[in-house]
PDB file of C-alpha atoms in Angstrom:
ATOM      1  CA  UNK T   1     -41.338 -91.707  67.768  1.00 96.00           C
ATOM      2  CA  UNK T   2     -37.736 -90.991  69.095  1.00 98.00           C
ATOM      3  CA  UNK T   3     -34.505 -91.655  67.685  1.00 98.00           C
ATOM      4  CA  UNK T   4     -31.589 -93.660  68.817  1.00 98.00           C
ATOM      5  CA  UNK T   5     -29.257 -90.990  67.151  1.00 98.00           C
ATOM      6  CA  UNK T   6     -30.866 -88.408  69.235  1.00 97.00           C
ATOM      7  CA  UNK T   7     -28.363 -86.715  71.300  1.00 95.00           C
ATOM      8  CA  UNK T   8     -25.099 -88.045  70.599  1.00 95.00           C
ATOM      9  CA  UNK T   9     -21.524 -87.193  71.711  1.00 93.00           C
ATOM     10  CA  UNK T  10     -18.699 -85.865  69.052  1.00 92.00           C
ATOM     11  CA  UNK T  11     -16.411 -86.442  72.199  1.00 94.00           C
ATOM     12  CA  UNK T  12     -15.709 -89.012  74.925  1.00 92.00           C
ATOM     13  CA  UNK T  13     -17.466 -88.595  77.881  1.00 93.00           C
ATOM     14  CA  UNK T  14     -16.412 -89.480  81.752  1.00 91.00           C
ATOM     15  CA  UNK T  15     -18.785 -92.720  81.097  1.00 94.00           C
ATOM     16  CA  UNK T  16     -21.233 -94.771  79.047  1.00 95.00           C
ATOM     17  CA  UNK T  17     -24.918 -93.310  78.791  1.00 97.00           C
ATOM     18  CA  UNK T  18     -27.641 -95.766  79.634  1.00 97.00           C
ATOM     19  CA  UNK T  19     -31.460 -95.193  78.829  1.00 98.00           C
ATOM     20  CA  UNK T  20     -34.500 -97.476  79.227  1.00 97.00           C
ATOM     21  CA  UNK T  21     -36.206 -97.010  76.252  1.00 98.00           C
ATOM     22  CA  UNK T  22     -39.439-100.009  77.167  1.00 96.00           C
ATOM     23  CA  UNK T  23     -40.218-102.168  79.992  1.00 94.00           C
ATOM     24  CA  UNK T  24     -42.782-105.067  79.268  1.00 90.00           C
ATOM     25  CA  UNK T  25     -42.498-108.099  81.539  1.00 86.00           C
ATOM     26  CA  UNK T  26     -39.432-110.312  81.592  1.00 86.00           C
ATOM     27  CA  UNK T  27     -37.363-108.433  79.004  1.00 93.00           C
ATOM     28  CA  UNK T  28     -35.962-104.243  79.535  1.00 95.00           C
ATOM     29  CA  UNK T  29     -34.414-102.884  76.019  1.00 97.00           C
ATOM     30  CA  UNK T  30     -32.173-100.043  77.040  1.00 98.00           C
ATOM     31  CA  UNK T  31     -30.046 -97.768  74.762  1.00 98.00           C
ATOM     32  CA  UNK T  32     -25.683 -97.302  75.273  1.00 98.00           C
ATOM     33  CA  UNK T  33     -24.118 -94.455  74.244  1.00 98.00           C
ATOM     34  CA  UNK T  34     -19.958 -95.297  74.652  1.00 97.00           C
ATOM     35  CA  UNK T  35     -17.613 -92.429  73.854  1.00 96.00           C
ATOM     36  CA  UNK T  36     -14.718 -94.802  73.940  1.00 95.00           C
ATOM     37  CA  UNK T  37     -15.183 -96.336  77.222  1.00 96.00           C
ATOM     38  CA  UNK T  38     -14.076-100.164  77.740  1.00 96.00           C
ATOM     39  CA  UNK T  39     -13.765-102.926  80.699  1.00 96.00           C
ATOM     40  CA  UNK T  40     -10.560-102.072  82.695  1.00 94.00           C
ATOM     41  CA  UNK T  41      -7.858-105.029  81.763  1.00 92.00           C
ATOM     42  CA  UNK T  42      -8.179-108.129  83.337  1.00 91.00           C
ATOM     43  CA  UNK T  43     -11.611-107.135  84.065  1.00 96.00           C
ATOM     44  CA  UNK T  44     -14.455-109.635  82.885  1.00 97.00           C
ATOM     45  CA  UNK T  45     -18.306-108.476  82.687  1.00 96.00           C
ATOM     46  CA  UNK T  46     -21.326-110.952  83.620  1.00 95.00           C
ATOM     47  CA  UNK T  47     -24.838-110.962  83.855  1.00 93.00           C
ATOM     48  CA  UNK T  48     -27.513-113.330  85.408  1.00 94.00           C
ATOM     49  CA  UNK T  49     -29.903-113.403  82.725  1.00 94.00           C
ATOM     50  CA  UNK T  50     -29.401-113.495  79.005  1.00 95.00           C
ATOM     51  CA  UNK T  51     -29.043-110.724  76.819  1.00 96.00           C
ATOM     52  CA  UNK T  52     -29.167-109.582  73.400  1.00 98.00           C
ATOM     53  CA  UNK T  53     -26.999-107.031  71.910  1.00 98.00           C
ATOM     54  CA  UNK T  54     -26.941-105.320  68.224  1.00 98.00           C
ATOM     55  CA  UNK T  55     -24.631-102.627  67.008  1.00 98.00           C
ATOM     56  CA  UNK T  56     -26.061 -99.812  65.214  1.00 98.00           C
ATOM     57  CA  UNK T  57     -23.385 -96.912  65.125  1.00 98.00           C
ATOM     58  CA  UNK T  58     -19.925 -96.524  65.586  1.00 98.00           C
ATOM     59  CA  UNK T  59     -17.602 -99.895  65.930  1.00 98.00           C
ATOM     60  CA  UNK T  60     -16.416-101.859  69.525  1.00 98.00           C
ATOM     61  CA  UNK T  61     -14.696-104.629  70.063  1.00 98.00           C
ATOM     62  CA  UNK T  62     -16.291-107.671  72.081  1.00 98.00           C
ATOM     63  CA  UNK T  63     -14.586-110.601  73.658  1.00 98.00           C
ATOM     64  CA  UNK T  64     -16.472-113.513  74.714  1.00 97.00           C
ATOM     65  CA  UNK T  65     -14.353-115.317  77.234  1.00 96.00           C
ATOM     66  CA  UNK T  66     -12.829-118.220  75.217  1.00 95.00           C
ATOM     67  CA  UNK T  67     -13.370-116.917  72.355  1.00 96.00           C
ATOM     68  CA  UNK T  68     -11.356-114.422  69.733  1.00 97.00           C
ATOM     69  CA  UNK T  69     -11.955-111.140  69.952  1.00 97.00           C
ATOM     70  CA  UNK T  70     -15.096-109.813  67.308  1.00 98.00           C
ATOM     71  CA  UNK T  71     -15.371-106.456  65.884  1.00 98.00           C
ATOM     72  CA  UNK T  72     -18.572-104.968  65.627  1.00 98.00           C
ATOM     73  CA  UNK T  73     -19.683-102.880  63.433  1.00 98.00           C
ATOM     74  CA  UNK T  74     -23.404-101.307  62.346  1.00 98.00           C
ATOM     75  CA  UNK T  75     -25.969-104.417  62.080  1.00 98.00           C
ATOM     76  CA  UNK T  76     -23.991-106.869  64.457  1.00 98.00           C
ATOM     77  CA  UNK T  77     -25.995-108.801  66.502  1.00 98.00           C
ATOM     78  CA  UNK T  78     -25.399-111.427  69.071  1.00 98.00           C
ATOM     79  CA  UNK T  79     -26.564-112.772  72.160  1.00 97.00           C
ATOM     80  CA  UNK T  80     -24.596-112.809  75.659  1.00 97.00           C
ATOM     81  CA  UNK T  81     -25.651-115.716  77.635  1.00 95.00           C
ATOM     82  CA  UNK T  82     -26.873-115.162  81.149  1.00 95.00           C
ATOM     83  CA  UNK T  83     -23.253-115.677  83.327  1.00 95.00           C
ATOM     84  CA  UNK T  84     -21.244-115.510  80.261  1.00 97.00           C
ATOM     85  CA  UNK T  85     -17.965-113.623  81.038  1.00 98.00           C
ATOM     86  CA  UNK T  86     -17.541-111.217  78.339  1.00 98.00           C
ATOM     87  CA  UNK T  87     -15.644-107.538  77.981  1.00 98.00           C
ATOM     88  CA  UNK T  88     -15.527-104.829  75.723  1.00 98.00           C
ATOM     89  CA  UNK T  89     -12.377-104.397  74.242  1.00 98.00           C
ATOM     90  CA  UNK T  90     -13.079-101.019  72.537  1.00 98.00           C
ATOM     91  CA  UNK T  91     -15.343 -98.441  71.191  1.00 97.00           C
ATOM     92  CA  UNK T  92     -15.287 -95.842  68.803  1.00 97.00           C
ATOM     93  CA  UNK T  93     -16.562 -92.361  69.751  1.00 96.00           C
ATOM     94  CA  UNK T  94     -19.861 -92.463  69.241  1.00 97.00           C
ATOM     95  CA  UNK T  95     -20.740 -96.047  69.468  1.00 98.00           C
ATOM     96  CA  UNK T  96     -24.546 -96.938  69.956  1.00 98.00           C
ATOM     97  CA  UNK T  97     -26.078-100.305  71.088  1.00 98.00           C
ATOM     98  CA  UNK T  98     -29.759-101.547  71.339  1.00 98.00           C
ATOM     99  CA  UNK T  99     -29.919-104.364  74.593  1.00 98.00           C
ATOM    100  CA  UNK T 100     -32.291-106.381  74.926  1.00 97.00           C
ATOM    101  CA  UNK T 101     -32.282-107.798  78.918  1.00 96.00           C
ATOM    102  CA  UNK T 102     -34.346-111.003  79.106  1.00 93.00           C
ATOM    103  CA  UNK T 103     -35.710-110.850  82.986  1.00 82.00           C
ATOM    104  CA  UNK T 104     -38.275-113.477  82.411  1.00 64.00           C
ATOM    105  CA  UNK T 105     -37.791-117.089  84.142  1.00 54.00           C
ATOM    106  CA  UNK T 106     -34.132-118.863  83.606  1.00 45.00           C
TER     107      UNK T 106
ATOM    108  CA  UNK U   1     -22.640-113.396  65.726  1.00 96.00           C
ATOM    109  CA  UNK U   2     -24.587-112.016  62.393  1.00 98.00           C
ATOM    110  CA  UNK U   3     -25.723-109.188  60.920  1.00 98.00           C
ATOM    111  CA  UNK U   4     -29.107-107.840  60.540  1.00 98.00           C
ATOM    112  CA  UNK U   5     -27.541-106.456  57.089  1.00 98.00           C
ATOM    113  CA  UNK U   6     -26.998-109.887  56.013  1.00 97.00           C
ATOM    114  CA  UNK U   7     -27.989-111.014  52.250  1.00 95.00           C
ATOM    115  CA  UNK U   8     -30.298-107.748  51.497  1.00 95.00           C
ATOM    116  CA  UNK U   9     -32.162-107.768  48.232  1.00 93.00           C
ATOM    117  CA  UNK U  10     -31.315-105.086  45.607  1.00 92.00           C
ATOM    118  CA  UNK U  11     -34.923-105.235  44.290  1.00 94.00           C
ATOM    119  CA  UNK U  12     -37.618-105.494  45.070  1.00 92.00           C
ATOM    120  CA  UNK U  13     -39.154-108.606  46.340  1.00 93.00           C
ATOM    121  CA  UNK U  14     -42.730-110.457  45.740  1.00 91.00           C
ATOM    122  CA  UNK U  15     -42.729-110.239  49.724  1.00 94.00           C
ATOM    123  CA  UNK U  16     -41.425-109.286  52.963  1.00 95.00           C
ATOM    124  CA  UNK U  17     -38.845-111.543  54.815  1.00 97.00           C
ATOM    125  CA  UNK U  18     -39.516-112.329  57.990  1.00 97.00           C
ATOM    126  CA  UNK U  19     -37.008-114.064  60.296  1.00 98.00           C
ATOM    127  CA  UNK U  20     -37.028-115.071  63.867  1.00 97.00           C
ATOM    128  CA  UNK U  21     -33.814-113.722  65.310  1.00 98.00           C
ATOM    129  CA  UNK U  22     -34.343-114.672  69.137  1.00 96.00           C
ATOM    130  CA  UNK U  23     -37.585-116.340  71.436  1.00 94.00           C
ATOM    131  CA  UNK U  24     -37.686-116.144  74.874  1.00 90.00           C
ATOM    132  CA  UNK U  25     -40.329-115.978  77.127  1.00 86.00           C
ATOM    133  CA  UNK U  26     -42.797-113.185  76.667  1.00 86.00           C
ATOM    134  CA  UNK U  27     -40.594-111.828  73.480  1.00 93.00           C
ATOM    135  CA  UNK U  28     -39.654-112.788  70.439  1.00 95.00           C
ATOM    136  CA  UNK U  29     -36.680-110.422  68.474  1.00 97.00           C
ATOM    137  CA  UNK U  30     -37.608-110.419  64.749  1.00 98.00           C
ATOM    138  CA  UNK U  31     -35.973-109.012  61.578  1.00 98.00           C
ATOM    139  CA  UNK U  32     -38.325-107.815  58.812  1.00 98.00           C
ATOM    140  CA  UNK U  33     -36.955-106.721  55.462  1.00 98.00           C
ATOM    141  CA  UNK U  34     -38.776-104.718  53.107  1.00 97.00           C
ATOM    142  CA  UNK U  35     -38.896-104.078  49.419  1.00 97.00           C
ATOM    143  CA  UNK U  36     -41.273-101.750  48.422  1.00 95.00           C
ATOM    144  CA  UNK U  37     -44.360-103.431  50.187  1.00 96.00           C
ATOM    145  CA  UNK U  38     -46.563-101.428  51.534  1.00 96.00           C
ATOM    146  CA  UNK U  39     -50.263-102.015  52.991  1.00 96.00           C
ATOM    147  CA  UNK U  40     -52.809-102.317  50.708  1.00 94.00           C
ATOM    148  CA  UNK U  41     -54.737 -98.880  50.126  1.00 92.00           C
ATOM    149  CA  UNK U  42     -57.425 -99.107  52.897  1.00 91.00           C
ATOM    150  CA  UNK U  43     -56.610-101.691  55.113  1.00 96.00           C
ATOM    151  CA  UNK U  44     -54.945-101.414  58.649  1.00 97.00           C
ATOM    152  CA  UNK U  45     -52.682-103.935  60.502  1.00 96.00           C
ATOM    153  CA  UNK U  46     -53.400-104.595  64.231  1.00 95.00           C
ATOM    154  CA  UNK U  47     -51.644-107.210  66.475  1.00 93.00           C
ATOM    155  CA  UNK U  48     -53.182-108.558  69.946  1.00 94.00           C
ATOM    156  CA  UNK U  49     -50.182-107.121  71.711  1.00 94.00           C
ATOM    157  CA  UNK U  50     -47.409-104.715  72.298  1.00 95.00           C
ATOM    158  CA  UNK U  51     -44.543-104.211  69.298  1.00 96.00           C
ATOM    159  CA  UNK U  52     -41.773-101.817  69.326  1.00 98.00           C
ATOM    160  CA  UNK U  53     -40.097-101.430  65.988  1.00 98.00           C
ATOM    161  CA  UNK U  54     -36.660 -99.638  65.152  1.00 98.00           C
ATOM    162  CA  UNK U  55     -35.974 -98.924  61.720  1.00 98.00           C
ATOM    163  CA  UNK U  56     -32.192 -99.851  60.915  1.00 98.00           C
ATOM    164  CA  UNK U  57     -31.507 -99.265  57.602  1.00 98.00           C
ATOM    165  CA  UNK U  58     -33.864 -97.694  54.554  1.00 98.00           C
ATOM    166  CA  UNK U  59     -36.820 -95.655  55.251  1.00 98.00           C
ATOM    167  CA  UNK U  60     -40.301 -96.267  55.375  1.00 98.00           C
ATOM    168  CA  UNK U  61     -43.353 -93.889  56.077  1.00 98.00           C
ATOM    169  CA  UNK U  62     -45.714 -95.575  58.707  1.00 98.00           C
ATOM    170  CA  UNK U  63     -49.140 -94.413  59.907  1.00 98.00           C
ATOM    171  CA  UNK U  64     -51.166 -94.588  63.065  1.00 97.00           C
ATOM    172  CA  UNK U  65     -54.589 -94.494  62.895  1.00 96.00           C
ATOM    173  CA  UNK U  66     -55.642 -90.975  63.697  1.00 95.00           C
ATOM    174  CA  UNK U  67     -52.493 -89.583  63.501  1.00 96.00           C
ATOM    175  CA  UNK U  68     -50.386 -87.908  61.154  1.00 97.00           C
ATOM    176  CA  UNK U  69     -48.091 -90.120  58.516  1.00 97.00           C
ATOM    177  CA  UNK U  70     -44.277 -91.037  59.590  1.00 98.00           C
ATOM    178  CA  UNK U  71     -41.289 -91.027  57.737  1.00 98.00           C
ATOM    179  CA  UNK U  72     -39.005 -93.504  59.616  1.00 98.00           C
ATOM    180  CA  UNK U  73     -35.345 -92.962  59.130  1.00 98.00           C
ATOM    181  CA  UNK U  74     -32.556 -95.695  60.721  1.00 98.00           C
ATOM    182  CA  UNK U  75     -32.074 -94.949  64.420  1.00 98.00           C
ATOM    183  CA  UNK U  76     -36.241 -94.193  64.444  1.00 98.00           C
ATOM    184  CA  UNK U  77     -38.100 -96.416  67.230  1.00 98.00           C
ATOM    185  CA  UNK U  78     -41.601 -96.773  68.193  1.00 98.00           C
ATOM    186  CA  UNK U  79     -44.105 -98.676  70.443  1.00 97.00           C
ATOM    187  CA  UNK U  80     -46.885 -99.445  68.701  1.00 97.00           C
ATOM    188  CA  UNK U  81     -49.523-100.448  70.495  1.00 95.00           C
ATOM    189  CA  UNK U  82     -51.546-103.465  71.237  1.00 95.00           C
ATOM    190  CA  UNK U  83     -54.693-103.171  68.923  1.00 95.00           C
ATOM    191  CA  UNK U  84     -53.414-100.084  67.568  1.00 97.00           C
ATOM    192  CA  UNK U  85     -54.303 -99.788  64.112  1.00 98.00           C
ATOM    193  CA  UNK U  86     -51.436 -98.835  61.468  1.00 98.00           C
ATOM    194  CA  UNK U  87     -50.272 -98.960  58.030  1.00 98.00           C
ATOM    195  CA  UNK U  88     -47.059 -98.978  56.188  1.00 98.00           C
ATOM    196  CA  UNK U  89     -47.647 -96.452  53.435  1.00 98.00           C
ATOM    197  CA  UNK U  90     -44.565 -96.709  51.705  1.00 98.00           C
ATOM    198  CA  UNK U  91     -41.031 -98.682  51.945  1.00 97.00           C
ATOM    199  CA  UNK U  92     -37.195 -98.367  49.930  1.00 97.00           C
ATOM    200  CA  UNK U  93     -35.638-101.203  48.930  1.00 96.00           C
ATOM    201  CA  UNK U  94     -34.061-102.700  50.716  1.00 97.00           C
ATOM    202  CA  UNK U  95     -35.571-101.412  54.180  1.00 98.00           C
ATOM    203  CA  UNK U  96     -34.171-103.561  57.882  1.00 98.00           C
ATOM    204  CA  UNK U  97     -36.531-103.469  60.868  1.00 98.00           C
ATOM    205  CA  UNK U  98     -35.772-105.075  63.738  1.00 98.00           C
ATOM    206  CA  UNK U  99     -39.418-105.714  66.063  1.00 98.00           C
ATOM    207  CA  UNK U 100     -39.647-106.828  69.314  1.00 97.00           C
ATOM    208  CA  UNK U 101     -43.419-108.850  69.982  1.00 96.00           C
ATOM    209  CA  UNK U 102     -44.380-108.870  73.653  1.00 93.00           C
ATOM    210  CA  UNK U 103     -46.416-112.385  74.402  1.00 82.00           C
ATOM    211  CA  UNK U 104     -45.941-112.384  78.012  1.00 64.00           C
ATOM    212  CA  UNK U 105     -49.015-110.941  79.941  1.00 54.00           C
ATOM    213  CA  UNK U 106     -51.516-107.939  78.834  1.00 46.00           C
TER     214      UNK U 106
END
């Protein structure tokens, strides 16, 4: 058993913390740590493959291109879709996601 | 977006909720809320494959055969194996898990 709360920063760090928790064919789940990190302005994020994203500590703010901009807090859930451009407006010091990456066939 | 702390009982329930949040191939994202269930005094759960469990809100002891009893707080994550036999010995009301079933190949 491990903890998602293990380790966390009090203070913002040079960058976001990444950590593959479980690999299992066609899908990755990986732990963030942001310490106030967000996409540089006029920046846009976007993956190939789908993926799945919940909020379980701290707040951030999430723009799907498009769309208004969503504050997350603890619980949120939604899914990027593969090639979706999306950025992260914000996050609070510590802020802690779950991702799910979906690697499997498109 | 939603929120896996969406419409939570305040007590307890005749049964567990279970709700498909997300399928794709080889996985399937589900959110399980408990209310005081528990596994019947002797008996053991076991699934034909892999499932990693996070505990997001509540707390719930869990044991693995052979090994001593959990108490899962939120942020807590574990793999439990495929054929792995386990119990939930005890849940609060209202407990949020969030599992992730692997389908895709053994």
């Amino acid at each position: 058993m491990d903890s998602l709360f293990r380790d966390l920063p009090s203070n913002a760090e040079a960058a976001e913390r990444f950590e593959e928790l479980l690999t299992r064919p066609g899908v990755r789940i990986e732990r963030i740590v942001s310490s106030g990190q967000s996409t540089p302005p006029g920046e846009w994020m976007e993956q190939p493959r789908d993926e799945w994203v919940l909020l379980v500590a701290g707040r951030a703010g999430l723009t799907l291109e498009g769309e208004p901009p969503l504050t997350l807090q603890p619980g949120d859930h939604l899914l990027i879709p593969a090639s979706r451009r999306h950025r992260v407006d914000w996050t609070e010091t510590p802020t802690v996601w779950l991702a799910v990456h979906f690697e499997g066939g498109i």
